[in-house]
Short mmCIF file of C-alpha atoms in Angstrom, two decimals:
data_model
loop_
_atom_site.label_atom_id
_atom_site.label_comp_id
_atom_site.label_asym_id
_atom_site.label_seq_id
_atom_site.Cartn_x
_atom_site.Cartn_y
_atom_site.Cartn_z
CA MET A 58 0.04 0.01 0.05
CA GLY A 59 1.49 3.44 -1.04
CA GLY A 60 1.66 6.30 1.42
CA ALA A 61 -0.39 9.44 0.99
CA THR A 62 0.73 11.87 -1.69
CA GLY A 63 -0.62 15.17 -2.62
CA GLU A 64 -3.67 16.89 -1.07
CA LYS A 65 -6.07 14.85 0.92
CA PRO A 66 -9.44 14.28 -1.02
CA ALA A 67 -12.76 14.39 0.87
CA LEU A 68 -13.37 10.70 1.69
CA ILE A 69 -16.47 11.14 3.81
CA ARG A 70 -19.32 13.13 3.39
CA TRP A 71 -22.38 13.28 5.79
CA GLU A 72 -25.76 13.00 4.33
CA GLU A 73 -29.37 13.29 5.78
CA ARG A 74 -31.04 10.05 5.09
CA ASP A 75 -34.56 9.08 6.63
CA GLY A 76 -33.89 11.95 9.23
CA GLN A 77 -30.59 10.46 10.15
CA LYS A 78 -27.05 11.69 9.36
CA VAL A 79 -25.18 9.00 7.65
CA ALA A 80 -21.46 8.82 6.46
CA VAL A 81 -21.28 8.22 2.72
CA ARG A 82 -17.88 7.23 1.33
CA HIS A 83 -16.17 8.61 -1.86
CA ASP A 84 -17.49 5.80 -4.03
CA GLY A 85 -20.96 6.02 -2.62
CA ARG A 86 -20.86 3.13 -0.23
CA LEU A 87 -22.01 3.31 3.40
CA ALA A 88 -19.65 2.68 6.21
CA ALA A 89 -20.63 -1.06 6.70
CA GLN A 90 -20.90 -1.86 3.03
CA LEU A 91 -18.75 -4.20 1.03
CA ARG A 92 -17.53 -3.53 -2.50
CA PRO A 93 -19.16 -5.68 -5.12
CA ILE A 94 -17.71 -9.16 -4.66
CA ARG A 95 -17.29 -11.70 -7.60
CA MET A 96 -15.86 -15.23 -7.16
CA GLU A 97 -15.29 -18.13 -9.60
CA VAL A 98 -13.55 -21.53 -9.06
CA GLY A 99 -11.91 -23.85 -11.29
CA VAL A 100 -10.68 -21.15 -13.58
CA LEU A 101 -7.20 -22.84 -14.35
CA SER A 102 -7.28 -26.20 -16.03
CA ASN A 103 -3.68 -27.09 -15.15
CA ALA A 104 -3.91 -26.53 -11.45
CA ASP A 105 -5.47 -29.09 -9.09
CA GLY A 106 -7.65 -26.24 -7.76
CA SER A 107 -8.01 -22.57 -8.53
CA ALA A 108 -10.18 -19.41 -7.95
CA LEU A 109 -10.59 -15.85 -9.05
CA VAL A 110 -11.77 -13.40 -6.54
CA GLU A 111 -12.59 -9.71 -7.00
CA TYR A 112 -13.26 -7.25 -4.29
CA GLY A 113 -14.33 -4.13 -6.38
CA GLY A 114 -11.22 -3.19 -8.34
CA THR A 115 -9.04 -5.75 -6.56
CA ARG A 116 -8.47 -8.90 -8.53
CA VAL A 117 -6.70 -12.02 -7.37
CA LEU A 118 -5.97 -15.34 -8.92
CA ALA A 119 -5.15 -18.30 -6.67
CA ALA A 120 -3.86 -21.70 -7.85
CA VAL A 121 -3.22 -24.88 -5.63
CA TYR A 122 -1.03 -27.74 -6.59
CA GLY A 123 -1.06 -30.77 -4.29
CA PRO A 124 -0.75 -32.67 -2.13
CA ARG A 125 2.38 -33.64 -4.17
CA GLU A 126 5.79 -34.91 -3.55
CA ALA A 127 7.93 -32.34 -1.68
CA HIS A 128 10.85 -30.89 -3.57
CA PRO A 129 13.52 -30.53 -2.35
CA ARG A 130 13.15 -33.62 -0.33
CA HIS A 131 14.63 -32.35 2.89
CA MET A 132 11.65 -29.91 3.15
CA ALA A 133 9.09 -32.68 3.70
CA LEU A 134 7.86 -33.41 7.24
CA PRO A 135 7.41 -36.98 8.54
CA ASP A 136 4.05 -36.37 10.06
CA ARG A 137 2.31 -33.83 8.02
CA ALA A 138 2.22 -31.85 4.60
CA VAL A 139 4.01 -28.58 4.21
CA ILE A 140 2.17 -25.59 3.01
CA ARG A 141 4.05 -23.36 0.72
CA CYS A 142 2.48 -19.96 -0.08
CA ARG A 143 3.55 -17.35 -2.65
CA TYR A 144 1.62 -14.04 -2.62
CA HIS A 145 2.94 -12.05 -5.48
CA MET A 146 1.62 -8.83 -7.11
CA ALA A 147 1.88 -8.80 -10.96
CA PRO A 148 4.10 -5.91 -12.49
CA PHE A 149 0.88 -4.51 -14.20
CA SER A 150 -1.29 -4.66 -11.11
CA THR A 151 -0.53 -1.20 -9.83
CA ALA A 152 -0.71 2.31 -11.36
CA GLU A 153 3.11 2.41 -11.63
CA ARG A 154 4.91 -0.70 -12.72
CA LYS A 155 6.08 -2.92 -9.90
CA THR A 156 9.32 -4.81 -10.29
CA PRO A 157 8.42 -8.54 -10.64
CA ALA A 158 10.99 -9.53 -7.94
CA PRO A 159 9.22 -10.37 -4.58
CA THR A 160 9.55 -7.49 -2.20
CA ARG A 161 9.79 -7.58 1.58
CA ARG A 162 6.07 -6.96 1.88
CA GLU A 163 5.24 -9.93 -0.43
CA VAL A 164 7.45 -12.20 1.70
CA GLU A 165 5.73 -11.03 4.80
CA LEU A 166 2.26 -11.53 3.24
CA SER A 167 3.16 -15.13 2.10
CA LYS A 168 4.06 -15.97 5.54
CA VAL A 169 1.04 -14.59 7.34
CA ILE A 170 -1.27 -16.09 4.67
CA ARG A 171 0.55 -19.39 5.01
CA GLU A 172 0.00 -19.31 8.81
CA ALA A 173 -3.68 -18.59 8.44
CA LEU A 174 -4.05 -21.50 6.14
CA GLU A 175 -1.98 -23.96 8.35
CA ALA A 176 -4.67 -23.32 11.02
CA VAL A 177 -7.41 -24.86 8.90
CA VAL A 178 -5.92 -27.40 6.45
CA LEU A 179 -5.70 -31.05 7.90
CA THR A 180 -2.08 -31.52 6.99
CA GLU A 181 -1.62 -34.56 9.00
CA LEU A 182 -3.63 -36.56 6.45
CA PHE A 183 -0.96 -36.18 3.87
CA PRO A 184 2.46 -36.75 5.54
CA ARG A 185 5.73 -36.15 3.63
CA THR A 186 3.91 -34.22 0.86
CA ALA A 187 3.79 -30.48 -0.05
CA ILE A 188 0.74 -28.24 -0.78
CA ASP A 189 1.66 -25.32 -3.11
CA VAL A 190 -0.60 -22.13 -3.09
CA TYR A 191 0.18 -19.43 -5.43
CA MET A 192 -1.69 -16.16 -5.29
CA GLU A 193 -1.23 -13.57 -8.02
CA VAL A 194 -2.66 -10.02 -7.69
CA LEU A 195 -3.84 -9.10 -11.12
CA GLN A 196 -5.07 -5.68 -10.19
CA SER A 197 -4.63 -3.94 -6.90
CA ASP A 198 -7.21 -1.59 -5.34
CA GLY A 199 -6.70 -2.16 -1.56
CA GLY A 200 -7.33 -5.23 0.49
CA THR A 201 -5.43 -7.53 -1.78
CA ARG A 202 -4.11 -9.80 1.18
CA THR A 203 -7.60 -10.43 2.32
CA ALA A 204 -8.93 -11.16 -1.24
CA ALA A 205 -5.91 -13.50 -1.74
CA ILE A 206 -6.66 -15.34 1.40
CA THR A 207 -10.42 -15.66 0.39
CA ALA A 208 -9.17 -16.98 -3.01
CA ALA A 209 -6.65 -19.29 -1.60
CA SER A 210 -9.19 -21.01 0.55
CA LEU A 211 -11.49 -21.44 -2.34
CA ALA A 212 -8.76 -22.90 -4.46
CA LEU A 213 -7.89 -25.35 -1.78
CA ALA A 214 -11.53 -26.46 -1.51
CA ASP A 215 -11.59 -26.82 -5.30
CA ALA A 216 -8.41 -28.95 -5.14
CA GLY A 217 -10.26 -31.40 -2.68
CA ILE A 218 -7.82 -30.71 0.15
CA ALA A 219 -9.37 -31.39 3.63
CA MET A 220 -9.92 -28.29 5.59
CA ARG A 221 -11.79 -27.60 8.81
CA ASP A 222 -13.42 -24.56 7.42
CA LEU A 223 -13.27 -21.94 4.51
CA VAL A 224 -11.46 -18.92 5.27
CA ALA A 225 -12.64 -15.46 4.43
CA GLY A 226 -10.94 -12.19 5.06
CA VAL A 227 -11.68 -8.32 4.65
CA ALA A 228 -10.10 -5.14 5.91
CA VAL A 229 -11.73 -2.59 8.27
CA GLY A 230 -10.23 0.93 8.38
CA LYS A 231 -10.76 4.16 10.07
CA VAL A 232 -11.28 7.12 7.68
CA ASP A 233 -11.83 10.55 8.83
CA GLY A 234 -12.89 9.26 12.19
CA VAL A 235 -15.53 6.71 10.77
CA LEU A 236 -14.99 3.05 10.95
CA VAL A 237 -15.54 1.71 7.42
CA LEU A 238 -15.58 -1.86 6.09
CA ASP A 239 -13.55 -3.06 2.95
CA ILE A 240 -11.39 -0.03 2.47
CA ASP A 241 -10.09 0.49 -0.94
CA GLU A 242 -6.72 1.95 -2.18
CA ILE A 243 -7.55 5.70 -1.82
CA GLU A 244 -9.07 5.29 1.62
CA ASP A 245 -6.03 3.23 2.77
CA ASN A 246 -3.65 5.88 1.68
CA TYR A 247 -5.33 8.47 3.82
CA ALA A 248 -6.76 6.36 6.53
CA GLU A 249 -5.94 6.72 10.13
CA ALA A 250 -6.12 2.90 10.63
CA ASP A 251 -6.26 -0.16 8.46
CA MET A 252 -6.97 -3.58 9.93
CA PRO A 253 -7.13 -6.72 7.72
CA VAL A 254 -8.90 -9.58 9.47
CA ALA A 255 -9.40 -13.20 8.29
CA MET A 256 -11.55 -15.61 10.03
CA ALA A 257 -12.83 -19.29 9.88
CA PRO A 258 -16.47 -18.46 10.52
CA ASN A 259 -17.69 -21.83 11.37
CA LEU A 260 -14.91 -22.47 13.93
CA GLY A 261 -15.20 -18.96 15.20
CA LYS A 262 -11.50 -18.43 14.82
CA VAL A 263 -9.50 -15.37 13.89
CA LEU A 264 -6.68 -16.54 11.58
CA LEU A 265 -5.08 -13.17 10.61
CA LEU A 266 -5.26 -9.88 12.32
CA GLN A 267 -3.08 -7.10 11.52
CA LEU A 268 -3.37 -3.24 12.42
CA ASN A 269 -1.78 -0.44 10.76
CA GLY A 270 -2.54 2.86 12.52
CA VAL A 271 -4.15 3.73 15.78
CA LEU A 272 -7.43 2.48 17.17
CA THR A 273 -9.05 3.07 20.61
CA HIS A 274 -10.15 -0.03 22.54
CA ASP A 275 -13.87 0.76 21.72
CA GLU A 276 -13.10 1.38 18.08
CA PHE A 277 -11.20 -1.99 18.01
CA VAL A 278 -14.11 -3.91 19.39
CA GLN A 279 -16.44 -2.18 16.81
CA ALA A 280 -14.10 -2.82 13.99
CA MET A 281 -13.86 -6.47 14.84
CA GLU A 282 -17.65 -6.72 14.86
CA LEU A 283 -17.90 -4.93 11.52
CA ALA A 284 -15.19 -7.21 10.04
CA ARG A 285 -17.10 -10.50 11.40
CA LYS A 286 -20.34 -9.28 9.62
CA GLY A 287 -18.52 -8.77 6.39
CA ILE A 288 -16.71 -12.12 6.60
CA GLN A 289 -20.13 -13.81 7.10
CA THR A 290 -21.34 -12.36 3.78
CA ILE A 291 -18.17 -13.30 2.04
CA TYR A 292 -18.26 -16.78 3.57
CA LYS A 293 -21.78 -17.43 2.28
CA LEU A 294 -20.71 -16.23 -1.19
CA GLN A 295 -17.69 -18.70 -1.09
CA LYS A 296 -20.08 -21.60 -0.23
CA GLU A 297 -22.69 -20.64 -2.96
CA VAL A 298 -19.79 -20.55 -5.67
CA LEU A 299 -18.27 -23.90 -4.74
CA ARG A 300 -21.80 -25.56 -4.62
CA LYS A 301 -22.71 -23.84 -7.96
CA LYS A 302 -19.74 -25.61 -9.68
CA TYR A 303 -21.38 -29.05 -9.16
CA VAL A 304 -25.08 -28.05 -9.57
CA GLU A 305 -24.33 -26.68 -13.05
CA VAL A 306 -22.80 -30.03 -14.08
CA THR A 307 -25.85 -31.85 -12.75
CA GLU A 308 -28.24 -29.72 -14.84
CA GLU A 309 -26.08 -30.23 -17.99
CA GLY A 310 -26.32 -34.12 -17.13
CA GLY A 311 -30.02 -33.81 -17.89
CA GLU A 312 -31.51 -34.70 -14.32
CA MET B 191 -30.54 -38.80 19.87
CA ALA B 192 -28.95 -37.96 16.65
CA ARG B 193 -29.95 -35.20 14.32
CA ILE B 194 -28.87 -35.18 10.79
CA TYR B 195 -28.47 -31.92 8.98
CA VAL B 196 -27.91 -33.08 5.49
CA SER B 197 -29.75 -35.22 2.96
CA PRO B 198 -28.16 -38.25 1.41
CA ARG B 199 -26.20 -37.50 -1.82
CA SER B 200 -26.11 -33.74 -1.13
CA ILE B 201 -23.10 -31.72 -1.77
CA VAL B 202 -21.23 -30.69 1.43
CA LEU B 203 -18.28 -28.29 1.68
CA PRO B 204 -15.54 -27.75 4.15
CA GLY B 205 -17.09 -26.37 7.43
CA ASP B 206 -20.55 -27.70 6.75
CA ILE B 207 -22.26 -29.27 9.93
CA LEU B 208 -23.49 -32.85 9.02
CA ALA B 209 -25.00 -34.22 12.22
CA GLU B 210 -25.21 -33.75 15.83
CA GLY B 211 -25.60 -36.36 18.71
CA ASN B 212 -24.21 -39.61 20.00
CA ASP B 213 -25.57 -42.27 17.88
CA ILE B 214 -23.28 -41.61 15.09
CA VAL B 215 -20.67 -43.76 13.52
CA VAL B 216 -18.08 -42.03 11.41
CA ASP B 217 -16.74 -43.75 8.33
CA SER B 218 -14.46 -41.27 6.62
CA PRO B 219 -11.29 -39.50 7.53
CA PHE B 220 -12.82 -36.30 6.10
CA ILE B 221 -15.18 -35.76 8.99
CA GLU B 222 -14.31 -33.85 12.12
CA ARG B 223 -15.81 -34.00 15.45
CA LYS B 224 -16.23 -30.88 17.68
CA GLY B 225 -18.12 -31.61 20.85
CA ASN B 226 -20.95 -33.84 19.58
CA GLN B 227 -21.16 -32.02 16.33
CA TYR B 228 -19.70 -33.53 13.05
CA TYR B 229 -18.27 -31.36 10.24
CA ALA B 230 -17.32 -31.92 6.72
CA THR B 231 -13.83 -30.98 5.96
CA ILE B 232 -13.96 -31.67 2.12
CA THR B 233 -16.00 -30.96 -0.94
CA GLY B 234 -17.96 -34.21 -1.55
CA LEU B 235 -21.15 -36.04 -1.50
CA ALA B 236 -22.85 -36.91 1.93
CA SER B 237 -23.60 -40.47 2.53
CA ILE B 238 -25.92 -41.52 5.37
CA GLN B 239 -27.17 -44.88 6.26
CA GLN B 240 -29.26 -45.99 9.26
CA LEU B 241 -27.61 -49.15 10.83
CA ASP B 242 -29.65 -52.14 12.28
CA ASP B 243 -28.96 -50.84 15.85
CA GLY B 244 -30.58 -47.52 15.07
CA LYS B 245 -27.19 -45.52 14.81
CA TYR B 246 -26.41 -43.56 11.78
CA LYS B 247 -23.36 -44.01 9.69
CA ILE B 248 -22.16 -40.99 8.03
CA SER B 249 -19.35 -40.66 5.34
CA ILE B 250 -18.25 -38.39 2.60
CA ILE B 251 -17.44 -39.39 -1.01
CA PRO B 252 -14.86 -36.92 -2.13
CA LEU B 253 -15.46 -35.18 -5.34
CA GLU B 254 -11.93 -34.03 -5.80
CA GLY B 255 -8.58 -34.95 -4.35
CA ALA B 256 -5.39 -36.89 -4.86
CA TYR B 257 -5.05 -40.73 -4.76
CA ILE B 258 -3.73 -42.05 -1.36
CA PRO B 259 -2.51 -45.64 -1.73
CA LYS B 260 -4.20 -48.33 0.30
CA PRO B 261 -2.76 -51.88 0.72
CA GLY B 262 -4.77 -54.21 -1.70
CA ASP B 263 -5.51 -51.53 -4.38
CA ILE B 264 -4.90 -52.41 -8.05
CA VAL B 265 -3.03 -49.38 -9.63
CA ILE B 266 -1.58 -48.77 -13.15
CA GLY B 267 1.76 -47.20 -12.81
CA LEU B 268 4.49 -45.81 -15.15
CA VAL B 269 8.06 -46.91 -14.66
CA LYS B 270 10.11 -43.60 -14.00
CA ASP B 271 13.46 -44.77 -12.80
CA ILE B 272 15.62 -48.01 -12.42
CA GLY B 273 17.62 -48.69 -9.36
CA LEU B 274 19.95 -51.50 -8.46
CA THR B 275 17.32 -53.65 -6.91
CA HIS B 276 14.03 -51.86 -7.46
CA TRP B 277 12.02 -49.78 -9.82
CA GLU B 278 10.54 -46.40 -9.10
CA VAL B 279 6.97 -46.21 -10.46
CA ASP B 280 4.73 -43.08 -10.92
CA ILE B 281 1.26 -44.04 -9.61
CA ALA B 282 -0.39 -40.68 -10.07
CA SER B 283 -0.16 -40.01 -6.22
CA PRO B 284 1.81 -37.72 -4.06
CA TYR B 285 3.88 -40.98 -3.04
CA LYS B 286 5.87 -42.62 -5.68
CA GLY B 287 5.45 -46.48 -5.80
CA ILE B 288 8.52 -48.82 -5.28
CA LEU B 289 8.57 -52.17 -7.00
CA THR B 290 11.25 -54.37 -5.63
CA VAL B 291 12.90 -57.15 -7.77
CA GLN B 292 11.55 -59.79 -5.38
CA GLU B 293 8.01 -58.77 -6.22
CA VAL B 294 8.91 -59.42 -10.08
CA LEU B 295 11.00 -62.39 -10.38
CA ASP B 296 10.68 -65.81 -8.69
CA ARG B 297 14.27 -66.67 -8.61
CA PRO B 298 17.32 -65.01 -6.90
CA PHE B 299 18.64 -62.04 -8.52
CA ASN B 300 22.28 -60.97 -8.62
CA PRO B 301 22.60 -57.17 -9.50
CA ALA B 302 26.43 -57.77 -10.48
CA VAL B 303 25.50 -59.91 -13.53
CA ASP B 304 22.02 -59.05 -14.38
CA SER B 305 20.19 -55.87 -15.30
CA LEU B 306 16.76 -54.87 -14.19
CA LYS B 307 16.25 -53.14 -17.66
CA LYS B 308 15.64 -56.59 -19.24
CA TYR B 309 12.51 -57.03 -17.36
CA LEU B 310 10.92 -53.49 -17.11
CA ASP B 311 12.26 -50.38 -18.75
CA VAL B 312 11.60 -46.54 -18.11
CA GLY B 313 8.24 -45.77 -19.77
CA ASP B 314 6.62 -49.01 -19.34
CA TYR B 315 3.16 -49.14 -17.88
CA ILE B 316 2.28 -51.84 -15.31
CA VAL B 317 -0.71 -53.20 -13.63
CA ALA B 318 0.37 -53.67 -9.99
CA LYS B 319 -1.13 -54.26 -6.54
CA VAL B 320 -0.25 -52.08 -3.48
CA VAL B 321 1.08 -54.70 -0.71
CA ALA B 322 2.19 -52.33 1.94
CA PHE B 323 1.76 -48.57 2.78
CA ASP B 324 2.24 -47.20 6.30
CA ARG B 325 2.68 -43.47 5.57
CA ALA B 326 6.26 -43.62 6.94
CA ARG B 327 7.61 -45.34 3.78
CA ASP B 328 6.65 -45.11 0.08
CA PRO B 329 3.97 -47.53 -1.17
CA LEU B 330 5.49 -51.07 -2.00
CA LEU B 331 4.12 -52.57 -5.24
CA SER B 332 3.82 -56.06 -6.44
CA ILE B 333 3.26 -57.63 -10.04
CA LYS B 334 2.97 -61.15 -8.90
CA GLY B 335 -0.65 -62.36 -9.33
CA LYS B 336 -3.19 -62.92 -12.03
CA GLY B 337 -3.88 -59.99 -14.17
CA LEU B 338 -0.78 -58.01 -12.98
CA GLY B 339 2.30 -57.26 -15.02
CA ARG B 340 3.74 -55.11 -17.83
CA ILE B 341 0.96 -53.60 -20.23
CA VAL B 342 1.66 -54.66 -23.86
CA GLU B 343 -1.51 -53.47 -25.60
CA GLY B 344 -4.36 -51.16 -25.27
CA SER B 345 -4.99 -47.51 -24.29
CA ILE B 346 -4.79 -45.87 -20.97
CA VAL B 347 -7.22 -43.29 -19.96
CA GLU B 348 -6.48 -40.83 -17.06
CA ILE B 349 -9.24 -39.54 -14.85
CA LYS B 350 -9.50 -37.97 -11.50
CA PRO B 351 -8.99 -40.70 -8.77
CA SER B 352 -11.99 -39.40 -6.81
CA ARG B 353 -14.13 -40.44 -9.80
CA VAL B 354 -12.93 -44.13 -9.82
CA PRO B 355 -15.84 -45.52 -7.58
CA ARG B 356 -18.22 -44.29 -10.05
CA VAL B 357 -16.66 -45.80 -13.16
CA ILE B 358 -16.70 -49.17 -11.26
CA GLY B 359 -20.30 -48.66 -9.97
CA LYS B 360 -22.15 -50.48 -7.31
CA LYS B 361 -20.52 -53.90 -7.21
CA GLY B 362 -19.02 -53.15 -10.61
CA SER B 363 -22.23 -52.47 -12.39
CA MET B 364 -20.95 -49.69 -14.54
CA VAL B 365 -17.60 -51.29 -15.61
CA ASN B 366 -19.49 -54.57 -16.27
CA MET B 367 -22.15 -52.80 -18.35
CA ILE B 368 -19.53 -51.12 -20.47
CA MET B 369 -17.70 -54.31 -21.13
CA GLN B 370 -20.83 -56.09 -21.90
CA GLU B 371 -22.01 -53.31 -24.46
CA THR B 372 -18.70 -53.07 -26.15
CA GLY B 373 -16.99 -56.33 -25.77
CA CYS B 374 -13.84 -54.50 -24.49
CA GLU B 375 -11.75 -55.46 -21.63
CA ILE B 376 -11.23 -52.90 -19.03
CA VAL B 377 -8.89 -52.57 -15.97
CA VAL B 378 -9.78 -49.80 -13.59
CA GLY B 379 -6.84 -48.71 -11.45
CA GLN B 380 -7.71 -47.34 -8.00
CA ASN B 381 -5.35 -44.39 -8.84
CA GLY B 382 -7.34 -43.04 -11.73
CA ARG B 383 -5.70 -44.77 -14.60
CA ILE B 384 -7.82 -47.04 -16.68
CA LEU B 385 -6.64 -49.70 -19.27
CA VAL B 386 -8.89 -50.19 -22.26
CA ARG B 387 -8.40 -53.20 -24.55
CA CYS B 388 -10.78 -53.28 -27.41
CA PRO B 389 -11.27 -55.47 -30.69
CA ASN B 390 -11.14 -52.16 -32.82
CA LYS B 391 -10.26 -48.59 -32.65
CA ASP B 392 -13.81 -47.33 -32.84
CA LEU B 393 -15.04 -49.24 -29.83
CA GLU B 394 -12.03 -48.05 -27.94
CA GLU B 395 -13.02 -44.42 -28.74
CA VAL B 396 -16.58 -45.05 -27.48
CA VAL B 397 -15.30 -46.59 -24.23
CA ILE B 398 -12.84 -43.62 -23.61
CA LEU B 399 -15.60 -41.11 -24.46
CA SER B 400 -17.93 -42.91 -21.89
CA ILE B 401 -15.33 -43.04 -19.25
CA LYS B 402 -14.75 -39.14 -19.70
CA LYS B 403 -18.58 -38.73 -19.52
CA ILE B 404 -18.71 -40.62 -16.08
CA GLU B 405 -15.79 -38.45 -14.93
CA ALA B 406 -17.74 -35.20 -15.81
CA GLU B 407 -20.99 -36.39 -14.39
CA ALA B 408 -19.90 -38.41 -11.40
CA HIS B 409 -21.95 -36.72 -8.91
CA THR B 410 -25.32 -37.06 -10.73
CA THR B 411 -27.85 -39.85 -10.37
CA GLY B 412 -29.07 -42.37 -12.99
CA LEU B 413 -25.75 -42.25 -14.68
CA THR B 414 -25.47 -45.89 -15.66
CA GLU B 415 -28.64 -45.67 -17.82
CA ARG B 416 -27.35 -42.47 -19.49
CA VAL B 417 -24.04 -44.11 -20.29
CA ARG B 418 -25.66 -47.26 -21.73
CA GLU B 419 -27.72 -44.94 -23.94
CA PHE B 420 -24.66 -43.02 -24.94
CA ILE B 421 -22.84 -46.16 -25.90
CA ARG B 422 -25.70 -47.50 -27.96
CA ARG B 423 -26.04 -44.17 -29.77
CA GLU B 424 -22.24 -43.86 -30.64
CA LYS B 425 -22.12 -47.47 -31.77
CA THR B 426 -25.00 -47.01 -34.31
CA ARG B 427 -23.48 -43.61 -35.30
CA ARG B 428 -20.21 -45.28 -36.01
CA GLY B 429 -21.63 -48.43 -37.28
CA VAL B 430 -19.98 -50.87 -35.13
#
């Protein structure tokens, strides 16, 4: 995420709706509203599992290979599978070309995403193997790590890898003193705080929580609640899209 | 008191709750228990059976996923490498198969004077049986036995290992039906490779197409009849 440059645009305007003052964001969304979300699974035929996830302008492609033989062999663990994650931003994903080499930020995000997935994947079912998860940000507009984690979890489910639950993620931010759900690039650049959260909703577990900026204790509690609601919506969409993959074939089968 | 939340043959996804209660028998590694609730951990079809003692047996038939070897499975493998006293065999699984010389030859073998290449070479396909696999070591294969050994003729079709039970059908109903309709010989490997031997090329094509059809529609019902119709239609179209 780039820092703020130039003059700060107006990001929140207050409008009177049904006799109440509500905060409206620069793109017309309300504070607790997600961007339009689109998901698709099985988009790549060569990978064992794949998914494409869009949060507004953010677009992430995830591919899963495995479980397969671990190379190099010394990486393999005797009692479980190793999960290897690669979060990467395509050079053309940002307004200014990004060098294709992995940056320090990408290395860190690969690690936090891997740790989130390790908490749900039943790695002990496949000892001495490796599960590779590749996430490629095709277009970046804020919230790429949470979109990547949502896509990775869908791709894992598509590959038939056992997981305790699906993982969904969303970022909450504080813009002009207002807590907002699913912040985008502009909001992120001028935000007072940015907090990506990923959860396994059915297990009721938080798998990723990072916070950039400052929130008071009360704000943090509110922000978590906002994130939880957003994640529930995304989680439902994930299940719908996975189910749809098989329902479509059933219909083609002429039932 | 057991409560079942899913209907039989419905699609379940990771995190879906399947059942709750005590009278439940779990028959799948893909079901997790939390308290007295049971959750699915994989994309698959739910299977629920009421047992004679009133308990419910729940399991999941996976729709995707890799082949995990089991002792007793018949697999079709591709020889990848030759060692001094063993062959390494690709069995379309995360684990590579090991075929030792003792499981091929009946007589003593001396690596100093004899070469394994004479018996099986890199690139050969074999029908083999998994004799041991304990997760700490790679699966041990054997080609001693009826119907096992090097493949010399026919075609190999590769499908997802999770679709194999559907190709076989209930007590072999699907594969027997295909063999009857076409007169071909079919060997189904548990690892998703299928050997097809036919009297002629047209019939072989029909069989391959119908296997691909089963793979694509594995989770639908009434499949055997649809495949039978498909074979008859293709046979008349091709005039065989």
